[in-house]
Amino acid sequence: REMPVESLLDRIDRARMIHKLLTEFGEASMIGAKAIFDGHVTPMNPNEPTRSHVYLHNNIFFSRAVDAGVDTFKITQGDKAARKSASRDASCMGALFKLDIPELHTLATVLVDYLGTRLVCQSVVPGILHGERTHTLLYGAVEATSPLVWDKEMHDLLETSLGKGLMVATRPVPTLPLSDERMSEIEKLKTVALEAINKDVEEKTEGKSPTTNICGPIEVKAIRGSDQRKYVLDLTRLTPRDANWVPKSEGGTGVWETESEKTSTTKAQKYIPSSLDDNEWSMAVLRPELTSSLTHKKMTEWFQNKAKSEEKETALKSESSEKTSEEETESKE
């Protein structure tokens, strides 16, 4: 990405090199996924359950698209939600990559569905595997009980890239964004270290505002690697949620609730879920193309209305000037 782009030939060479690297990365990811399922790669955390295993093979980080539990910072729960979250993250990463912001970097991401399991294959942030001193968290949160980190320079960069390029507005979110239910679940499963966790959270949140201005999805993270480049991760819900899959009590249309009631009273096969316990349907978000098309439509209407209002103003001004000129000639006569 740092190749020169001054001339057309430079841009063509750069595009060819990027395409070559991404193609080779995809091929290496598929080979690595097969090696993992064949048992040729040792997990980095062998003492944890199989579903939580992560792997490092050929400098590619492999993880399963499943709900790994409360240790990871996630607003949603459930394996189905995690599976959809991975595809949304890859799609949003691609949208940000197309903007080609010089100071903002993304990770090469490939999803491999193999033997009924979805693997997320990503390049590694430089220094992230060598301790906290080699990288810096600039934005967001990594641990479930940690408050959101905020950096002005990073926030301004995200407003320039995500805000202007992808039309994402800055909004205040809770500094500890996990819901009370999620926090109570964490407390139940971590009763042994609960006092230490609560003390750590109190120290981190002391003197902080209860809300933090975030430009992007609430899961977004920005990390400065050991190479001093800024990397953005977890852009799962970069576009708004589909209001049809949001309950009416939470401000949505509640269409799925109505359809679920209809199908439950008939003998028709139920395609609409009776509940959203898995949080799978919270991943029903609008496509970036739709938001872009809607924005262009609204902007076109705004420009058309502005042109019409300007035409009316000029017409009124010309009429008033004609009247004043007629009055002046009459007064002279």
CSV table of C-alpha atoms in Angstrom, one decimal:
chain,number,residue,atom,x,y,z
A,1,ARG,CA,0.0,0.0,0.0
A,2,GLU,CA,2.9,2.3,0.5
A,3,MET,CA,4.1,2.0,-3.1
A,4,PRO,CA,4.1,5.3,-5.1
A,5,VAL,CA,0.9,6.4,-6.8
A,6,GLU,CA,2.1,9.5,-8.5
A,7,SER,CA,1.6,8.3,-12.1
A,8,LEU,CA,-0.9,5.9,-13.8
A,9,LEU,CA,1.8,3.2,-14.2
A,10,ASP,CA,2.7,3.5,-10.5
A,11,ARG,CA,-1.0,2.9,-9.5
A,12,ILE,CA,-1.3,0.0,-11.9
A,13,ASP,CA,1.9,-1.6,-10.5
A,14,ARG,CA,0.6,-1.0,-6.9
A,15,ALA,CA,-2.8,-2.6,-7.7
A,16,ARG,CA,-1.1,-5.6,-9.3
A,17,MET,CA,1.1,-6.1,-6.2
A,18,ILE,CA,-1.8,-5.8,-3.8
A,19,HIS,CA,-3.9,-8.3,-5.9
A,20,LYS,CA,-1.0,-10.7,-5.9
A,21,LEU,CA,-0.4,-10.5,-2.2
A,22,LEU,CA,-4.1,-11.0,-1.3
A,23,THR,CA,-4.4,-13.9,-3.7
A,24,GLU,CA,-1.4,-15.6,-2.2
A,25,PHE,CA,-2.8,-14.9,1.3
A,26,GLY,CA,-6.1,-16.5,0.4
A,27,GLU,CA,-4.4,-19.6,-1.0
A,28,ALA,CA,-2.2,-19.9,2.2
A,29,SER,CA,-5.3,-19.5,4.4
A,30,MET,CA,-7.0,-22.5,2.6
A,31,ILE,CA,-3.9,-24.6,3.0
A,32,GLY,CA,-3.5,-23.6,6.6
A,33,ALA,CA,-7.2,-24.4,7.4
A,34,LYS,CA,-6.8,-27.9,5.9
A,35,ALA,CA,-3.6,-28.5,7.9
A,36,ILE,CA,-5.4,-27.4,11.1
A,37,PHE,CA,-8.3,-29.9,10.6
A,38,ASP,CA,-5.9,-32.6,9.6
A,39,GLY,CA,-4.2,-32.1,13.0
A,40,HIS,CA,-0.8,-30.9,11.7
A,41,VAL,CA,-0.9,-27.5,13.5
A,42,THR,CA,-0.7,-27.2,17.3
A,43,PRO,CA,-3.1,-24.7,18.9
A,44,MET,CA,-1.6,-21.7,20.8
A,45,ASN,CA,-4.0,-22.5,23.8
A,46,PRO,CA,-4.1,-26.3,24.0
A,47,ASN,CA,-5.5,-26.3,27.6
A,48,GLU,CA,-8.8,-24.6,26.5
A,49,PRO,CA,-11.8,-26.2,24.9
A,50,THR,CA,-11.5,-27.1,21.2
A,51,ARG,CA,-14.0,-24.5,20.1
A,52,SER,CA,-11.8,-21.8,21.7
A,53,HIS,CA,-8.5,-23.0,20.1
A,54,VAL,CA,-6.6,-20.4,18.1
A,55,TYR,CA,-3.7,-21.1,15.7
A,56,LEU,CA,-0.7,-19.3,14.2
A,57,HIS,CA,0.5,-20.9,10.9
A,58,ASN,CA,2.6,-19.2,8.3
A,59,ASN,CA,2.1,-15.8,10.1
A,60,ILE,CA,-1.7,-16.2,9.7
A,61,PHE,CA,-3.9,-16.2,12.7
A,62,PHE,CA,-6.8,-18.7,12.7
A,63,SER,CA,-9.8,-18.7,14.9
A,64,ARG,CA,-13.3,-20.3,14.8
A,65,ALA,CA,-16.3,-18.1,14.2
A,66,VAL,CA,-18.0,-19.2,17.4
A,67,ASP,CA,-19.0,-17.5,20.6
A,68,ALA,CA,-15.9,-18.1,22.7
A,69,GLY,CA,-17.5,-16.9,25.9
A,70,VAL,CA,-17.3,-13.9,28.2
A,71,ASP,CA,-13.5,-13.5,27.9
A,72,THR,CA,-13.9,-11.8,24.6
A,73,PHE,CA,-15.5,-8.4,24.2
A,74,LYS,CA,-18.8,-9.0,22.4
A,75,ILE,CA,-22.1,-7.4,22.6
A,76,THR,CA,-23.9,-10.3,21.0
A,77,GLN,CA,-24.0,-13.9,22.0
A,78,GLY,CA,-24.4,-17.3,20.3
A,79,ASP,CA,-22.6,-19.3,17.6
A,80,LYS,CA,-25.0,-18.2,14.8
A,81,ALA,CA,-24.5,-14.6,15.6
A,82,ALA,CA,-20.7,-15.1,15.7
A,83,ARG,CA,-20.8,-16.9,12.3
A,84,LYS,CA,-22.7,-14.0,10.7
A,85,SER,CA,-20.5,-11.5,12.6
A,86,ALA,CA,-17.5,-12.9,10.8
A,87,SER,CA,-18.9,-12.4,7.4
A,88,ARG,CA,-20.1,-8.8,8.2
A,89,ASP,CA,-16.6,-8.0,9.5
A,90,ALA,CA,-15.0,-9.2,6.3
A,91,SER,CA,-17.4,-7.2,4.2
A,92,CYS,CA,-16.9,-4.0,6.2
A,93,MET,CA,-13.1,-4.5,6.1
A,94,GLY,CA,-13.4,-4.6,2.3
A,95,ALA,CA,-15.4,-1.4,2.2
A,96,LEU,CA,-12.8,0.4,4.4
A,97,PHE,CA,-10.0,-1.0,2.3
A,98,LYS,CA,-11.5,0.5,-0.9
A,99,LEU,CA,-11.3,3.9,0.7
A,100,ASP,CA,-7.5,3.6,0.7
A,101,ILE,CA,-6.8,5.9,3.7
A,102,PRO,CA,-3.0,6.3,3.8
A,103,GLU,CA,-2.7,6.5,7.6
A,104,LEU,CA,-5.3,3.7,8.4
A,105,HIS,CA,-4.5,0.0,7.9
A,106,THR,CA,-6.7,-3.1,7.9
A,107,LEU,CA,-5.9,-6.7,8.3
A,108,ALA,CA,-6.0,-9.1,5.4
A,109,THR,CA,-9.1,-11.3,6.2
A,110,VAL,CA,-10.3,-14.5,4.7
A,111,LEU,CA,-13.2,-16.7,5.8
A,112,VAL,CA,-12.8,-20.4,5.1
A,113,ASP,CA,-15.8,-22.8,5.5
A,114,TYR,CA,-14.4,-26.3,5.9
A,115,LEU,CA,-16.1,-29.4,7.3
A,116,GLY,CA,-19.0,-27.4,8.6
A,117,THR,CA,-16.8,-24.9,10.5
A,118,ARG,CA,-16.1,-21.3,9.6
A,119,LEU,CA,-12.5,-20.2,10.2
A,120,VAL,CA,-11.5,-16.6,10.4
A,121,CYS,CA,-8.0,-16.2,8.9
A,122,GLN,CA,-6.3,-12.9,9.5
A,123,SER,CA,-2.9,-11.3,9.2
A,124,VAL,CA,-1.3,-10.5,12.5
A,125,VAL,CA,-0.9,-6.9,13.9
A,126,PRO,CA,2.9,-6.4,14.3
A,127,GLY,CA,3.9,-6.9,18.0
A,128,ILE,CA,0.5,-8.1,19.3
A,129,LEU,CA,1.8,-11.5,20.1
A,130,HIS,CA,4.9,-10.2,22.0
A,131,GLY,CA,3.3,-8.6,25.0
A,132,GLU,CA,1.5,-5.3,25.8
A,133,ARG,CA,4.7,-3.2,25.5
A,134,THR,CA,5.0,-3.8,21.8
A,135,HIS,CA,1.6,-2.5,20.8
A,136,THR,CA,-0.8,0.2,22.1
A,137,LEU,CA,-4.6,0.1,22.2
A,138,LEU,CA,-5.8,3.5,21.0
A,139,TYR,CA,-9.5,3.0,20.5
A,140,GLY,CA,-12.2,0.7,21.9
A,141,ALA,CA,-11.8,-2.2,24.3
A,142,VAL,CA,-10.4,-5.7,24.2
A,143,GLU,CA,-11.5,-7.3,27.5
A,144,ALA,CA,-15.1,-7.7,28.4
A,145,THR,CA,-14.9,-5.8,31.6
A,146,SER,CA,-12.6,-3.0,30.4
A,147,PRO,CA,-13.9,0.5,29.7
A,148,LEU,CA,-13.6,2.0,26.2
A,149,VAL,CA,-10.2,3.6,25.4
A,150,TRP,CA,-10.4,6.9,23.4
A,151,ASP,CA,-7.6,8.8,21.6
A,152,LYS,CA,-8.3,12.2,20.0
A,153,GLU,CA,-5.9,11.7,17.0
A,154,MET,CA,-7.4,8.2,16.3
A,155,HIS,CA,-10.9,9.6,16.7
A,156,ASP,CA,-10.2,12.4,14.2
A,157,LEU,CA,-8.7,9.8,11.7
A,158,LEU,CA,-11.8,7.6,12.0
A,159,GLU,CA,-14.1,10.6,11.5
A,160,THR,CA,-12.2,11.4,8.3
A,161,SER,CA,-12.3,7.8,7.0
A,162,LEU,CA,-15.4,6.2,8.4
A,163,GLY,CA,-17.3,9.4,9.0
A,164,LYS,CA,-16.9,11.0,5.6
A,165,GLY,CA,-16.1,8.0,3.5
A,166,LEU,CA,-18.7,5.6,4.8
A,167,MET,CA,-21.1,8.1,6.4
A,168,VAL,CA,-20.8,6.9,10.0
A,169,ALA,CA,-21.8,9.5,12.6
A,170,THR,CA,-20.1,10.0,15.9
A,171,ARG,CA,-22.3,9.2,18.8
A,172,PRO,CA,-22.0,8.8,22.6
A,173,VAL,CA,-22.0,5.3,23.9
A,174,PRO,CA,-21.5,4.0,27.5
A,175,THR,CA,-17.9,3.8,28.6
A,176,LEU,CA,-18.7,0.3,29.8
A,177,PRO,CA,-21.0,-0.7,26.9
A,178,LEU,CA,-21.9,-4.3,28.0
A,179,SER,CA,-25.5,-4.6,29.3
A,180,ASP,CA,-26.3,-5.4,32.9
A,181,GLU,CA,-27.3,-9.0,32.0
A,182,ARG,CA,-24.0,-9.6,30.2
A,183,MET,CA,-22.0,-8.1,33.2
A,184,SER,CA,-24.0,-10.3,35.7
A,185,GLU,CA,-23.1,-13.3,33.5
A,186,ILE,CA,-19.5,-12.4,33.6
A,187,GLU,CA,-19.6,-11.9,37.4
A,188,LYS,CA,-21.2,-15.4,37.9
A,189,LEU,CA,-18.6,-17.1,35.7
A,190,LYS,CA,-15.7,-15.3,37.3
A,191,THR,CA,-16.6,-15.4,41.0
A,192,VAL,CA,-13.0,-16.3,41.9
A,193,ALA,CA,-11.4,-13.2,40.4
A,194,LEU,CA,-14.4,-11.0,40.8
A,195,GLU,CA,-12.9,-8.7,43.4
A,196,ALA,CA,-9.7,-8.2,41.4
A,197,ILE,CA,-11.8,-7.5,38.2
A,198,ASN,CA,-14.1,-5.0,40.0
A,199,LYS,CA,-11.1,-3.2,41.5
A,200,ASP,CA,-9.4,-3.0,38.1
A,201,VAL,CA,-12.5,-1.7,36.4
A,202,GLU,CA,-13.0,1.0,39.2
A,203,GLU,CA,-9.4,2.1,38.7
A,204,LYS,CA,-9.7,2.3,34.9
A,205,THR,CA,-13.1,4.1,35.0
A,206,GLU,CA,-12.2,6.5,37.8
A,207,GLY,CA,-12.5,10.1,36.6
A,208,LYS,CA,-13.9,9.0,33.3
A,209,SER,CA,-17.1,10.2,31.7
A,210,PRO,CA,-20.0,7.6,31.7
A,211,THR,CA,-20.2,8.0,28.0
A,212,THR,CA,-17.6,8.0,25.2
A,213,ASN,CA,-17.9,9.5,21.7
A,214,ILE,CA,-17.3,6.7,19.2
A,215,CYS,CA,-17.1,6.9,15.4
A,216,GLY,CA,-17.9,3.4,14.3
A,217,PRO,CA,-19.5,0.2,15.7
A,218,ILE,CA,-19.3,-0.3,19.4
A,219,GLU,CA,-17.0,-3.3,18.9
A,220,VAL,CA,-14.4,-1.3,16.9
A,221,LYS,CA,-10.8,-1.4,18.1
A,222,ALA,CA,-7.8,0.6,16.9
A,223,ILE,CA,-4.3,-0.6,17.7
A,224,ARG,CA,-0.9,0.9,17.1
A,225,GLY,CA,1.5,-1.9,16.2
A,226,SER,CA,5.2,-2.2,16.8
A,227,ASP,CA,5.7,-0.8,13.3
A,228,GLN,CA,3.9,2.4,14.5
A,229,ARG,CA,1.1,1.9,12.0
A,230,LYS,CA,-2.5,2.2,13.0
A,231,TYR,CA,-4.7,-0.8,12.5
A,232,VAL,CA,-8.5,-1.0,12.7
A,233,LEU,CA,-10.3,-4.2,13.8
A,234,ASP,CA,-13.8,-5.5,14.4
A,235,LEU,CA,-16.0,-3.4,12.0
A,236,THR,CA,-18.9,-5.9,12.3
A,237,ARG,CA,-21.8,-3.5,12.3
A,238,LEU,CA,-20.5,-0.6,10.3
A,239,THR,CA,-24.0,-0.1,8.7
A,240,PRO,CA,-27.2,0.3,10.7
A,241,ARG,CA,-29.3,-2.7,11.8
A,242,ASP,CA,-32.3,-3.7,9.7
A,243,ALA,CA,-35.3,-2.2,11.6
A,244,ASN,CA,-37.5,-5.1,10.6
A,245,TRP,CA,-35.4,-7.4,12.9
A,246,VAL,CA,-35.5,-5.0,15.9
A,247,PRO,CA,-38.3,-5.5,18.4
A,248,LYS,CA,-40.9,-2.8,18.5
A,249,SER,CA,-40.1,-2.2,22.2
A,250,GLU,CA,-36.6,-1.2,21.2
A,251,GLY,CA,-37.6,1.2,18.5
A,252,GLY,CA,-37.8,-1.1,15.5
A,253,THR,CA,-40.7,-2.1,13.3
A,254,GLY,CA,-41.3,-5.4,15.0
A,255,VAL,CA,-42.2,-7.1,11.7
A,256,TRP,CA,-40.7,-10.4,12.7
A,257,GLU,CA,-42.8,-10.4,15.8
A,258,THR,CA,-46.0,-10.0,13.8
A,259,GLU,CA,-45.0,-12.6,11.2
A,260,SER,CA,-44.0,-15.0,14.0
A,261,GLU,CA,-47.5,-14.7,15.6
A,262,LYS,CA,-49.1,-15.3,12.2
A,263,THR,CA,-47.1,-18.5,11.4
A,264,SER,CA,-47.6,-19.9,14.9
A,265,THR,CA,-51.4,-19.8,14.5
A,266,THR,CA,-51.3,-21.6,11.2
A,267,LYS,CA,-49.9,-24.9,10.0
A,268,ALA,CA,-47.5,-23.2,7.7
A,269,GLN,CA,-43.8,-23.9,8.1
A,270,LYS,CA,-42.2,-21.4,10.4
A,271,TYR,CA,-39.4,-19.5,8.8
A,272,ILE,CA,-39.6,-16.6,11.3
A,273,PRO,CA,-38.0,-17.3,14.7
A,274,SER,CA,-40.2,-17.2,17.7
A,275,SER,CA,-37.4,-15.5,19.8
A,276,LEU,CA,-34.1,-13.8,19.3
A,277,ASP,CA,-32.2,-15.6,22.1
A,278,ASP,CA,-29.2,-16.4,20.0
A,279,ASN,CA,-28.7,-12.8,18.9
A,280,GLU,CA,-28.3,-14.1,15.4
A,281,TRP,CA,-30.8,-11.6,14.0
A,282,SER,CA,-29.0,-8.7,15.6
A,283,MET,CA,-26.5,-9.2,12.8
A,284,ALA,CA,-29.2,-8.4,10.2
A,285,VAL,CA,-27.7,-5.1,9.0
A,286,LEU,CA,-28.1,-3.1,5.9
A,287,ARG,CA,-25.8,-3.6,3.0
A,288,PRO,CA,-23.2,-0.8,2.4
A,289,GLU,CA,-24.6,-0.5,-1.2
A,290,LEU,CA,-28.1,0.3,0.2
A,291,THR,CA,-26.8,3.0,2.6
A,292,SER,CA,-24.7,4.5,-0.3
A,293,SER,CA,-27.7,4.4,-2.7
A,294,LEU,CA,-30.0,6.0,-0.1
A,295,THR,CA,-27.5,8.7,0.6
A,296,HIS,CA,-27.1,9.5,-3.1
A,297,LYS,CA,-30.9,9.6,-3.5
A,298,LYS,CA,-31.3,12.0,-0.5
A,299,MET,CA,-28.5,14.2,-1.7
A,300,THR,CA,-30.0,14.3,-5.2
A,301,GLU,CA,-33.4,15.3,-3.8
A,302,TRP,CA,-31.7,18.0,-1.6
A,303,PHE,CA,-29.9,19.5,-4.5
A,304,GLN,CA,-33.0,19.5,-6.7
A,305,ASN,CA,-35.0,21.2,-3.9
A,306,LYS,CA,-32.2,23.7,-3.4
A,307,ALA,CA,-32.2,24.5,-7.2
A,308,LYS,CA,-36.0,24.9,-7.2
A,309,SER,CA,-35.8,27.3,-4.2
A,310,GLU,CA,-33.0,29.3,-5.8
A,311,GLU,CA,-35.1,29.5,-9.0
A,312,LYS,CA,-38.1,30.8,-7.1
A,313,GLU,CA,-35.9,33.3,-5.2
A,314,THR,CA,-34.5,34.7,-8.5
A,315,ALA,CA,-37.9,34.8,-10.0
A,316,LEU,CA,-39.3,36.7,-7.1
A,317,LYS,CA,-36.3,39.1,-7.2
A,318,SER,CA,-36.8,39.7,-10.9
A,319,GLU,CA,-40.5,40.4,-10.4
A,320,SER,CA,-39.8,42.8,-7.5
A,321,SER,CA,-37.1,44.6,-9.6
A,322,GLU,CA,-39.5,44.9,-12.5
A,323,LYS,CA,-42.2,46.3,-10.2
A,324,THR,CA,-39.8,48.8,-8.7
A,325,SER,CA,-38.6,49.9,-12.2
A,326,GLU,CA,-42.3,50.3,-13.4
A,327,GLU,CA,-43.1,52.4,-10.3
A,328,GLU,CA,-40.0,54.6,-10.9
A,329,THR,CA,-41.1,55.2,-14.5
A,330,GLU,CA,-44.6,56.0,-13.4
A,331,SER,CA,-43.4,58.5,-10.8
A,332,LYS,CA,-41.1,60.2,-13.4
A,333,GLU,CA,-44.1,60.6,-15.8
